[in-house]
Short mmCIF file of C-alpha atoms and ligand atoms in Angstrom, two decimals:
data_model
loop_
_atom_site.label_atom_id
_atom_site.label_comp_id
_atom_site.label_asym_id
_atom_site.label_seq_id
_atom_site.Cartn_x
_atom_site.Cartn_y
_atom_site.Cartn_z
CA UNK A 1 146.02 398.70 141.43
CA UNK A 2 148.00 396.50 138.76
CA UNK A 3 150.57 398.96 137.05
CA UNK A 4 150.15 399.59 133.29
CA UNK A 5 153.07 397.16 132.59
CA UNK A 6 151.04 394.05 134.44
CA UNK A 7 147.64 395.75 132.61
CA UNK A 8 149.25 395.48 129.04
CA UNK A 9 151.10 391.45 130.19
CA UNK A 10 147.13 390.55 131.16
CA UNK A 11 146.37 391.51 128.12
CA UNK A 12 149.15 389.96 125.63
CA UNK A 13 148.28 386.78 127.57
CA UNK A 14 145.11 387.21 127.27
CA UNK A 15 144.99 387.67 123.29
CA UNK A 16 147.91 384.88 123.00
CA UNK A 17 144.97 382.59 124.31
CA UNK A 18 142.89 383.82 121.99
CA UNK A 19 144.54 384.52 119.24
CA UNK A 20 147.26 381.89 119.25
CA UNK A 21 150.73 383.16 116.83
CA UNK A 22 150.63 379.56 115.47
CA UNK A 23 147.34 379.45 115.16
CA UNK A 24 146.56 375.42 115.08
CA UNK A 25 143.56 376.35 112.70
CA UNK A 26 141.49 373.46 113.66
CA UNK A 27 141.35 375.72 116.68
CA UNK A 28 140.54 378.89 114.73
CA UNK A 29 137.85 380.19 117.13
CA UNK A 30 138.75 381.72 120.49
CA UNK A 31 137.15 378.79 122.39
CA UNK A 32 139.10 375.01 121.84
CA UNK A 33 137.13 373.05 120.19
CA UNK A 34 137.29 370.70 122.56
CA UNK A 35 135.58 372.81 124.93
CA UNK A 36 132.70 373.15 121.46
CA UNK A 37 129.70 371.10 122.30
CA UNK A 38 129.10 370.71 118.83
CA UNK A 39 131.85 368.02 117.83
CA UNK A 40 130.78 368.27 114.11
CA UNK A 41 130.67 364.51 112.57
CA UNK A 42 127.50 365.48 110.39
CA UNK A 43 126.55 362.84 107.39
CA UNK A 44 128.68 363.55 104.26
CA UNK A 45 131.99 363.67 102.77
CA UNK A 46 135.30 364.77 104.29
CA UNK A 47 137.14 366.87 101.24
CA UNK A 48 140.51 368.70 100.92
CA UNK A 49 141.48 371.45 98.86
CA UNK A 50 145.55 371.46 98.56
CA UNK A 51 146.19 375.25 97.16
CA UNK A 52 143.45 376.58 98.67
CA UNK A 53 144.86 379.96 99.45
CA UNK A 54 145.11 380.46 95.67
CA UNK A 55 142.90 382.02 93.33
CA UNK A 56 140.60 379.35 92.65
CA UNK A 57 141.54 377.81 95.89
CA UNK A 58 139.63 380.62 97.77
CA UNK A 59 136.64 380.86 95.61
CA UNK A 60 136.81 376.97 95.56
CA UNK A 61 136.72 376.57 99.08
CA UNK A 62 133.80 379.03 99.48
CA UNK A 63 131.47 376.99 97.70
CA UNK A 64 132.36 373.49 99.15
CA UNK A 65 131.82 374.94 102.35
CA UNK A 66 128.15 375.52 100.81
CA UNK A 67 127.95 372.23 99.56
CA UNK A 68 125.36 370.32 101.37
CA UNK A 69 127.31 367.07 100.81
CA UNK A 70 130.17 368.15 102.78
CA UNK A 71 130.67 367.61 106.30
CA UNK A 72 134.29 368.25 106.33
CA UNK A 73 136.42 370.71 104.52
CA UNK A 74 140.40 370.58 105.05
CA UNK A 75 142.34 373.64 103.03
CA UNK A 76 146.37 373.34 102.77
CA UNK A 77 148.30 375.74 101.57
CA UNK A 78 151.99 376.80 101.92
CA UNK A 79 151.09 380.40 102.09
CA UNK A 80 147.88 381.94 104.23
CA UNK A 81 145.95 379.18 104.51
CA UNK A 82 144.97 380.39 108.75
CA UNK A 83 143.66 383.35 107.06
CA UNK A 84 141.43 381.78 104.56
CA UNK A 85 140.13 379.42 107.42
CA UNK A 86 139.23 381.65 109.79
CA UNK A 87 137.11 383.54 107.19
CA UNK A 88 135.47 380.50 105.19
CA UNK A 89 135.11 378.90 108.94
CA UNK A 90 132.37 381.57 110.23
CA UNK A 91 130.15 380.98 107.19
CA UNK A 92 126.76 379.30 108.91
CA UNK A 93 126.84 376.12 106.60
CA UNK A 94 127.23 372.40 107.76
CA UNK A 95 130.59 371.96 107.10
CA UNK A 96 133.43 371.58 109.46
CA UNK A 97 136.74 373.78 108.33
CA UNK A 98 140.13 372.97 109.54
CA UNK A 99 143.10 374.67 107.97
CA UNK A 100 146.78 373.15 107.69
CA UNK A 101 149.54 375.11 106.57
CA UNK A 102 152.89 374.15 105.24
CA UNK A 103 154.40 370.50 104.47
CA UNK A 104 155.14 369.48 107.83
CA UNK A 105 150.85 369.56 107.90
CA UNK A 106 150.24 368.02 104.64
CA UNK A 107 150.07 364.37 106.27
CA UNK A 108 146.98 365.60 108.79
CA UNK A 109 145.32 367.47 106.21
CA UNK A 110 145.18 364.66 104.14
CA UNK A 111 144.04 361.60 106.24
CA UNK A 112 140.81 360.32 106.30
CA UNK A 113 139.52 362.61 103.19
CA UNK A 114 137.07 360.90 100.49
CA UNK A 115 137.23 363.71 97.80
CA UNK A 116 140.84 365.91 97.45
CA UNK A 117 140.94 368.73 95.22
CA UNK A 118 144.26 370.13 93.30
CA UNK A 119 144.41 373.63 92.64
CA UNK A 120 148.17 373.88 93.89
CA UNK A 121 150.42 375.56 91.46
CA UNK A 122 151.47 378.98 89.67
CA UNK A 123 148.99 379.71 86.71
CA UNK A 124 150.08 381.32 83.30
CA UNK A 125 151.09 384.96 82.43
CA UNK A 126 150.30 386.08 78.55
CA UNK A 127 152.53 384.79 76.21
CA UNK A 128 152.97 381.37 78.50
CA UNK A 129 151.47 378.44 77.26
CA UNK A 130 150.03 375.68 80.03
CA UNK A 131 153.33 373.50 79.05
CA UNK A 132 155.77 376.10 80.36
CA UNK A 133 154.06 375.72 83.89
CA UNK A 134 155.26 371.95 83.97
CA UNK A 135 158.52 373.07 85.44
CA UNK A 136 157.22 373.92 88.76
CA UNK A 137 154.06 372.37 88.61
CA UNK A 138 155.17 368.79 87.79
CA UNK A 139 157.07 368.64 91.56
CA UNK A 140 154.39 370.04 93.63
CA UNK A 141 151.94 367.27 91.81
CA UNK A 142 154.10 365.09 92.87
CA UNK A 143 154.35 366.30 96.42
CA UNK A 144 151.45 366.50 96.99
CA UNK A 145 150.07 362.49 95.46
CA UNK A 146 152.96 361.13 97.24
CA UNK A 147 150.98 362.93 100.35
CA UNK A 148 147.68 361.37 99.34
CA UNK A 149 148.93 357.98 98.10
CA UNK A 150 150.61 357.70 102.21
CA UNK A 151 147.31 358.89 103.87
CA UNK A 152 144.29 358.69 102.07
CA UNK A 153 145.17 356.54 98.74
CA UNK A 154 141.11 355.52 98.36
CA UNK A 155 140.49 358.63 97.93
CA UNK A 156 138.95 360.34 94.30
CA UNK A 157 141.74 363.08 93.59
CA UNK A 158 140.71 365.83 91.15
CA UNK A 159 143.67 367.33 89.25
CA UNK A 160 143.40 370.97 88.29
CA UNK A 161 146.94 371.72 88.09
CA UNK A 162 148.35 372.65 84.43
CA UNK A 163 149.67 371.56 82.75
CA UNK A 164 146.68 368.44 83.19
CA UNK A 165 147.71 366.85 79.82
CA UNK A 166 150.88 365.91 82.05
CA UNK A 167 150.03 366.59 85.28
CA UNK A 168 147.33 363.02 85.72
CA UNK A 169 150.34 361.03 84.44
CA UNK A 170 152.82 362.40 86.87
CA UNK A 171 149.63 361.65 89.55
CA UNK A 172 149.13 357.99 87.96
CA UNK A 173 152.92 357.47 88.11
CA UNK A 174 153.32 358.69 91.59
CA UNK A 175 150.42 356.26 92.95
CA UNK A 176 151.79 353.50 90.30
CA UNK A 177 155.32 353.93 92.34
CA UNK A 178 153.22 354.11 96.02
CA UNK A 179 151.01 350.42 94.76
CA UNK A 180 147.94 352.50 95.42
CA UNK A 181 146.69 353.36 91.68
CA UNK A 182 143.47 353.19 90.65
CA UNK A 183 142.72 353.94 87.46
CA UNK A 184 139.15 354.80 88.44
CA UNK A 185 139.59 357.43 91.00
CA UNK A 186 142.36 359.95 89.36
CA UNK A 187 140.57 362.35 87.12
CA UNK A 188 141.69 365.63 85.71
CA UNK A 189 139.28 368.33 85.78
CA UNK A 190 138.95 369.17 81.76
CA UNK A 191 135.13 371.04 83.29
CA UNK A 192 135.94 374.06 82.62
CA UNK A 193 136.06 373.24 79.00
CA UNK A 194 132.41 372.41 78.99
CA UNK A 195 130.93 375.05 81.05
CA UNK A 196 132.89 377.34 78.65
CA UNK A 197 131.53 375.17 75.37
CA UNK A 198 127.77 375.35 76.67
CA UNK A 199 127.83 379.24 77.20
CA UNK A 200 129.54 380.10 73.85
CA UNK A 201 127.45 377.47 72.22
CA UNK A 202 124.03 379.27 73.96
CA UNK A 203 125.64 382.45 72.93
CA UNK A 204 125.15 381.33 69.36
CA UNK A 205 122.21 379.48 69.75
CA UNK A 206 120.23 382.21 71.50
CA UNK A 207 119.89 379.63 74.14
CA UNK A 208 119.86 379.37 78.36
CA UNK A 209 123.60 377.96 78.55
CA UNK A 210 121.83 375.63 81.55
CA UNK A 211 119.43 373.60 78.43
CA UNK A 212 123.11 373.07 76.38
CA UNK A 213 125.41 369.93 76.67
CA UNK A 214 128.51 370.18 74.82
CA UNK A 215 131.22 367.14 75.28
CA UNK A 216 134.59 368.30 74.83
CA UNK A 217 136.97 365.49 75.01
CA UNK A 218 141.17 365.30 74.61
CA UNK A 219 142.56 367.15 76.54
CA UNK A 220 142.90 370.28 78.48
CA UNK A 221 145.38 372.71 76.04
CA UNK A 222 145.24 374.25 72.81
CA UNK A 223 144.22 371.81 70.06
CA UNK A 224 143.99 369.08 72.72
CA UNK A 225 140.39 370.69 73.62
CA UNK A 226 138.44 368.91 71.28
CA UNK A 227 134.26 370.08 71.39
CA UNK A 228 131.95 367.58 69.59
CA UNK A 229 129.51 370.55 68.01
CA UNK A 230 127.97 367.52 66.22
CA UNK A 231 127.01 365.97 69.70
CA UNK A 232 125.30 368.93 71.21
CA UNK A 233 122.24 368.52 73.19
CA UNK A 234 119.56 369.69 72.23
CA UNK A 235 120.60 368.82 68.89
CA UNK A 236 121.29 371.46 66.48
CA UNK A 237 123.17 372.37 63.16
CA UNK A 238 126.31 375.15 63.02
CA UNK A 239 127.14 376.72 59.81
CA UNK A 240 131.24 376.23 58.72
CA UNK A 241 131.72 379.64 60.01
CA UNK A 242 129.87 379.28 63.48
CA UNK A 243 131.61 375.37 63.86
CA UNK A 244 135.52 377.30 63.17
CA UNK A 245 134.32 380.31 65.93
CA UNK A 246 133.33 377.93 68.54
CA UNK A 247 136.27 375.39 68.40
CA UNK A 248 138.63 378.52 67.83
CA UNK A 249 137.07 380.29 71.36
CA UNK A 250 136.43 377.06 73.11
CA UNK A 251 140.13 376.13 72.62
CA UNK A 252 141.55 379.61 73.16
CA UNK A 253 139.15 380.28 76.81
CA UNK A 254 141.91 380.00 78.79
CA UNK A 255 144.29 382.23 76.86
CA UNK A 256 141.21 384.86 76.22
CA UNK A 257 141.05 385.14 79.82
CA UNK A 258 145.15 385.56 80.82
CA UNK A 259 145.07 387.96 77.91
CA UNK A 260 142.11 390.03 80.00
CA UNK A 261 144.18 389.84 83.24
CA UNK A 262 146.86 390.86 82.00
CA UNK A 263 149.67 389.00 84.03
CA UNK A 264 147.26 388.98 87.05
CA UNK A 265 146.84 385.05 86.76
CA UNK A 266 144.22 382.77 84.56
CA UNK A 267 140.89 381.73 85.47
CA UNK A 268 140.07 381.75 88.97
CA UNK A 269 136.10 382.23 89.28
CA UNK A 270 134.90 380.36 86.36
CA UNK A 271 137.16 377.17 87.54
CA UNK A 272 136.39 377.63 90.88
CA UNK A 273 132.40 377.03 89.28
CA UNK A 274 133.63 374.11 87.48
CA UNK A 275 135.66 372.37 89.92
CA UNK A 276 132.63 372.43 92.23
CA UNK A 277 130.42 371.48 89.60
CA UNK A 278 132.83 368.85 88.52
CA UNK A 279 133.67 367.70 92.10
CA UNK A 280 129.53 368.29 93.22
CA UNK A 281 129.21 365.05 91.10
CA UNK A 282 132.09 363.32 92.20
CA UNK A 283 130.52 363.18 95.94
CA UNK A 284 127.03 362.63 93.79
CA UNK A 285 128.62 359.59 92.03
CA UNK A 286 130.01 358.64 95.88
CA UNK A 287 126.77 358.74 97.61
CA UNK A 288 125.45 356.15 95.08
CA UNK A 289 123.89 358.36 92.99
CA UNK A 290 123.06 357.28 89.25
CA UNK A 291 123.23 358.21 85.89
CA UNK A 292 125.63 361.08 86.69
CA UNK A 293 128.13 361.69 83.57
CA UNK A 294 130.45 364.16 83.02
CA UNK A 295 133.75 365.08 81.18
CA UNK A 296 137.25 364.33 82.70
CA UNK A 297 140.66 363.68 81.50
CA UNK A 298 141.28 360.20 82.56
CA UNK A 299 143.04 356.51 82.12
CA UNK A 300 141.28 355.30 79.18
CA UNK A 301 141.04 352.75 76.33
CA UNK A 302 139.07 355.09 74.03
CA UNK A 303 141.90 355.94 71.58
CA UNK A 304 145.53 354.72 71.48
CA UNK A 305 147.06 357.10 74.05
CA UNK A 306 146.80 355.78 77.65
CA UNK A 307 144.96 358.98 79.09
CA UNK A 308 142.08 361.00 77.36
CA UNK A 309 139.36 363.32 78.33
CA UNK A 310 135.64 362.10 77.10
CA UNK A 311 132.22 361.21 79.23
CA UNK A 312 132.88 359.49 82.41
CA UNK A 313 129.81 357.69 84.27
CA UNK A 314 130.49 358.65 87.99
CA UNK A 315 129.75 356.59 90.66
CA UNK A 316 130.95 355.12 94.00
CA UNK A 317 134.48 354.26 92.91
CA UNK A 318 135.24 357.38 90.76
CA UNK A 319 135.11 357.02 86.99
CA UNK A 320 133.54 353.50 87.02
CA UNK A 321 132.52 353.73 82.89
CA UNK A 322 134.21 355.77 80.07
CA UNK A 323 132.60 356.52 77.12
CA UNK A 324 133.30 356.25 73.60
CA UNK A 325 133.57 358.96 71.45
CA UNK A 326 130.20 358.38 69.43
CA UNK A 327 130.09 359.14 65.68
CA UNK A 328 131.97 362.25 65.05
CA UNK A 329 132.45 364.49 61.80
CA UNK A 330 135.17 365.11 59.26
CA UNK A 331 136.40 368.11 61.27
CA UNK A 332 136.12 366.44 64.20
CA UNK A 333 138.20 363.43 62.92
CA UNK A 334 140.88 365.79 61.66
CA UNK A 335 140.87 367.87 65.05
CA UNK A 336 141.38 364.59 66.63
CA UNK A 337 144.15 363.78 64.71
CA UNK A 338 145.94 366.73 65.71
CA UNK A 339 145.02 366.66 69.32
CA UNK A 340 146.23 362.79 69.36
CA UNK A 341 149.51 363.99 67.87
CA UNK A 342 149.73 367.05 71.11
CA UNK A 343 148.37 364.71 73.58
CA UNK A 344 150.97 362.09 73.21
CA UNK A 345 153.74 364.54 73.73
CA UNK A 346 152.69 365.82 76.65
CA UNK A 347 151.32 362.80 78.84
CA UNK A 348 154.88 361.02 77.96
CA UNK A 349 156.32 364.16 79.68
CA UNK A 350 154.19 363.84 82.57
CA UNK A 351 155.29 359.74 82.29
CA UNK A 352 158.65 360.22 82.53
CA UNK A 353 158.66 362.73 84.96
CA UNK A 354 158.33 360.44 87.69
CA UNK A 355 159.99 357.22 85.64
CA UNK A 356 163.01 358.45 84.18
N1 LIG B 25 142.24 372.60 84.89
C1 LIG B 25 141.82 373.80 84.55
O1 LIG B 25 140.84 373.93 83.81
C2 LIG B 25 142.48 375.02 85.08
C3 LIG B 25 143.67 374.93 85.74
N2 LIG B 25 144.28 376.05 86.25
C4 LIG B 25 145.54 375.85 86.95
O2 LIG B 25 145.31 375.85 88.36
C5 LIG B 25 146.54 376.21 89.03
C6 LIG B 25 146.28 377.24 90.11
O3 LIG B 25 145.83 378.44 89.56
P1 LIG B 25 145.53 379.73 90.50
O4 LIG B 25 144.71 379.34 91.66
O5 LIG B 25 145.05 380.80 89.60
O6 LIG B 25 147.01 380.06 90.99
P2 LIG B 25 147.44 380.89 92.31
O7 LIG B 25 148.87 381.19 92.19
O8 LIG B 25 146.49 382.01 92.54
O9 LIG B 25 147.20 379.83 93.48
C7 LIG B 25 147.95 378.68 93.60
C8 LIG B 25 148.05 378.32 95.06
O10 LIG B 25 148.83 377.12 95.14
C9 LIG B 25 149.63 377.25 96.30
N3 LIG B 25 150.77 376.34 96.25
C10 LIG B 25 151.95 376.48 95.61
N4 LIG B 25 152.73 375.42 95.88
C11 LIG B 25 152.03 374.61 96.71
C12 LIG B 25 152.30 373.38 97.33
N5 LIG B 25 153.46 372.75 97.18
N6 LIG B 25 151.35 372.84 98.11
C13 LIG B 25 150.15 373.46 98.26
N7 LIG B 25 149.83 374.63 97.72
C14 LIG B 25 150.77 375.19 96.94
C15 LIG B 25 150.07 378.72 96.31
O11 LIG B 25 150.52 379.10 97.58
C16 LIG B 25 148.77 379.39 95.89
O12 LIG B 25 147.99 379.74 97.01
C17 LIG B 25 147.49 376.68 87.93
O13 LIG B 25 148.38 375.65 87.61
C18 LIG B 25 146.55 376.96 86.76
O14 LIG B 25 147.20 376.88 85.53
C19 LIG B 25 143.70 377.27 86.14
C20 LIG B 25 142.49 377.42 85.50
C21 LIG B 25 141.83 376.32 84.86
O1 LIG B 26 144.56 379.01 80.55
C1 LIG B 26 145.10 378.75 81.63
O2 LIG B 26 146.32 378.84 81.84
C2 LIG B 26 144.24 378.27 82.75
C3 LIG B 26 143.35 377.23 82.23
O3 LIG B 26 143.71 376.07 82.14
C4 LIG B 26 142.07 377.63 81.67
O4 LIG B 26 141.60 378.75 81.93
O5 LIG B 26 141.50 376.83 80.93
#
């Protein structure tokens, strides 16, 4: 009869087998994949989320992997990204979940992915604004486009990192520096803005937030966040007092919710909503979809500055048409003014960032 000693070695060899210490996550169940007859390779779009063991990261990931469009989901993280793998990996959608952790994995996580997602980065505590993140932020950015402009450089990149005003130019730079920029397919995620706009606007309105369109165009900070209340579908009227309470909450969201955590982080679930929304028709625009249109911080000709946030058209090569800004109002014209005047500050950061 084997000994207790050669019982308890079966068994540590046994769960090293299963339950390998460096657990290469693309093997995250006990059997190899290899040995899986299921090889995955399902019609749809191969996505990574870099951050993903974050707080919108994990939300974020949840719902790709229920997106019907995926058929691949790669999440990177530095920290606990196994973790988050194995649990988003046993949820009974279509898409196949791999996990890479660390730098040295960045390169496989990246390779062969149409759509990547960018929720890397430390968020604000109260009293921060989104500029004082640039300090860390503005190098894992860059990191992590250098990553994507060496292994997947066609594909559409979604920037949620803050500070966004100057974290798309330090992404434009970065694939500027690599020869792989295009304009069309680096867009900074500015949908949280909206989804925001069209439930405070409802909230006024007495309306379903899903029947209200609100563009909010600039950028994504403070006075940069510019909503066009005189462009809201349906169309409708606001009082002085109602147009100042909107643009007031619509511009402070973000701060209204680090206030309410308290030093706990900034919105996690509500961007997690609106980066799938926003990145739900991205792989829309990809499949060939049309007449899908949606707000985004990107390269643009609309004003003077070289990057702005208004309607994009989205189609098979990212932001293929940018809108104008359409007729706007006197306070609208002065709040553009002043979010020109922010704007240009903080994208010639992000500029010379990567330039200098
Ligand atoms: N664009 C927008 O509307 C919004 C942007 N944000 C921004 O999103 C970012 C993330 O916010 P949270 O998820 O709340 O922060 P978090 O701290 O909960 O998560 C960030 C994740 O990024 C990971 N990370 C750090 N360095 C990394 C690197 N070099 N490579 C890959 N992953 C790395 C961390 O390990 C962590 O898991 C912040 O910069 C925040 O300000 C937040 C809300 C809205
Ligand atoms: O406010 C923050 O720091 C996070 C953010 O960008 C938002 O919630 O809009």
């Amino acid at each position: 009869m084997a000994s207790r000693v050669e019982a308890n070695q079966r068994i540590a060899r046994l769960s090293a087998h299963l339950y390998p210490s460096n657990l290469q996550m693309e093997d995250s169940s006990g059997m190899r994949r290899a040995n899986c007859r299921a090889k995955g390779g399902a019609p749809g779009f191969k996505v990574a989320i870099l951050g993903a063991a974050g707080g919108i990261g994990q939300p974020l990931a949840m719902l790709m992997k229920m997106n019907p469009l995926v058929s691949v989901l790669h999440l990177y993280d530095v920290v606990n990204a196994p973790g988050v793998t194995a649990d988003i990996s046993h949820m009974d959608t279509g898409a196949v979940v791999r996990g890479f952790l660390g730098q040295p994995q960045l390169d496989n996580a990246l390779t062969g992915m149409d759509l990547v997602i960018i929720p890397a980065g430390v968020p604000r505590k109260p009293g921060m604004t989104r500029d004082d993140l640039f300090k860390i932020n503005a190098g894992i950015v860059r990191t992590l486009c250098e990553g994507i402009a060496r292994c997947c450089p066609k594909a559409i990149v979604n920037l949620i990192s803050n500070p966004v005003n100057s974290t798309v130019p330090i992404a434009a730079e970065v694939f500027k520096k690599a020869g792989t920029y295009d304009p069309k397919r680096l867009l900074g995620v500015t949908m949280l803005d909206v989804v925001r706009a069209n439930t405070f606007v409802a909230e006024v309105l007495g309306l379903d937030p899903r029947e209200v369109d609100v563009p909010v165009v600039g950028g994504h900070s403070g006075v940069t966040i510019l909503p066009l209340l005189s462009q809201v579908k349906p169309p409708c009227s606001f009082t002085q007092e109602e147009t100042e309470y909107l643009t007031d909450r619509i511009q402070n969201g973000g701060t209204e919710v680090v206030e309410a955590k308290a030093g706990a982080g900034s919105a996690t679930l509500s961007m997690a909503y609106a980066a799938v929304k926003f990145a739900d028709a991205c792989l829309r625009g990809l499949r060939g979809d049309a007449g899908i249109v949606e707000c985004s911080f990107v390269a643009s000709q609309v004003t003077e500055l070289p990057f702005f946030a208004t309607k994009v058209r989205l189609g098979r090569n990212g932001a293929e048409e940018i809108y104008q800004l359409g007729p706007l109002n006197e306070y609208e014209r002065a709040g553009l003014e002043k979010a020109k005047r922010e704007l240009a500050g903080s994208i010639q950061k992000g500029i010379s960032f990567i330039s200098k």
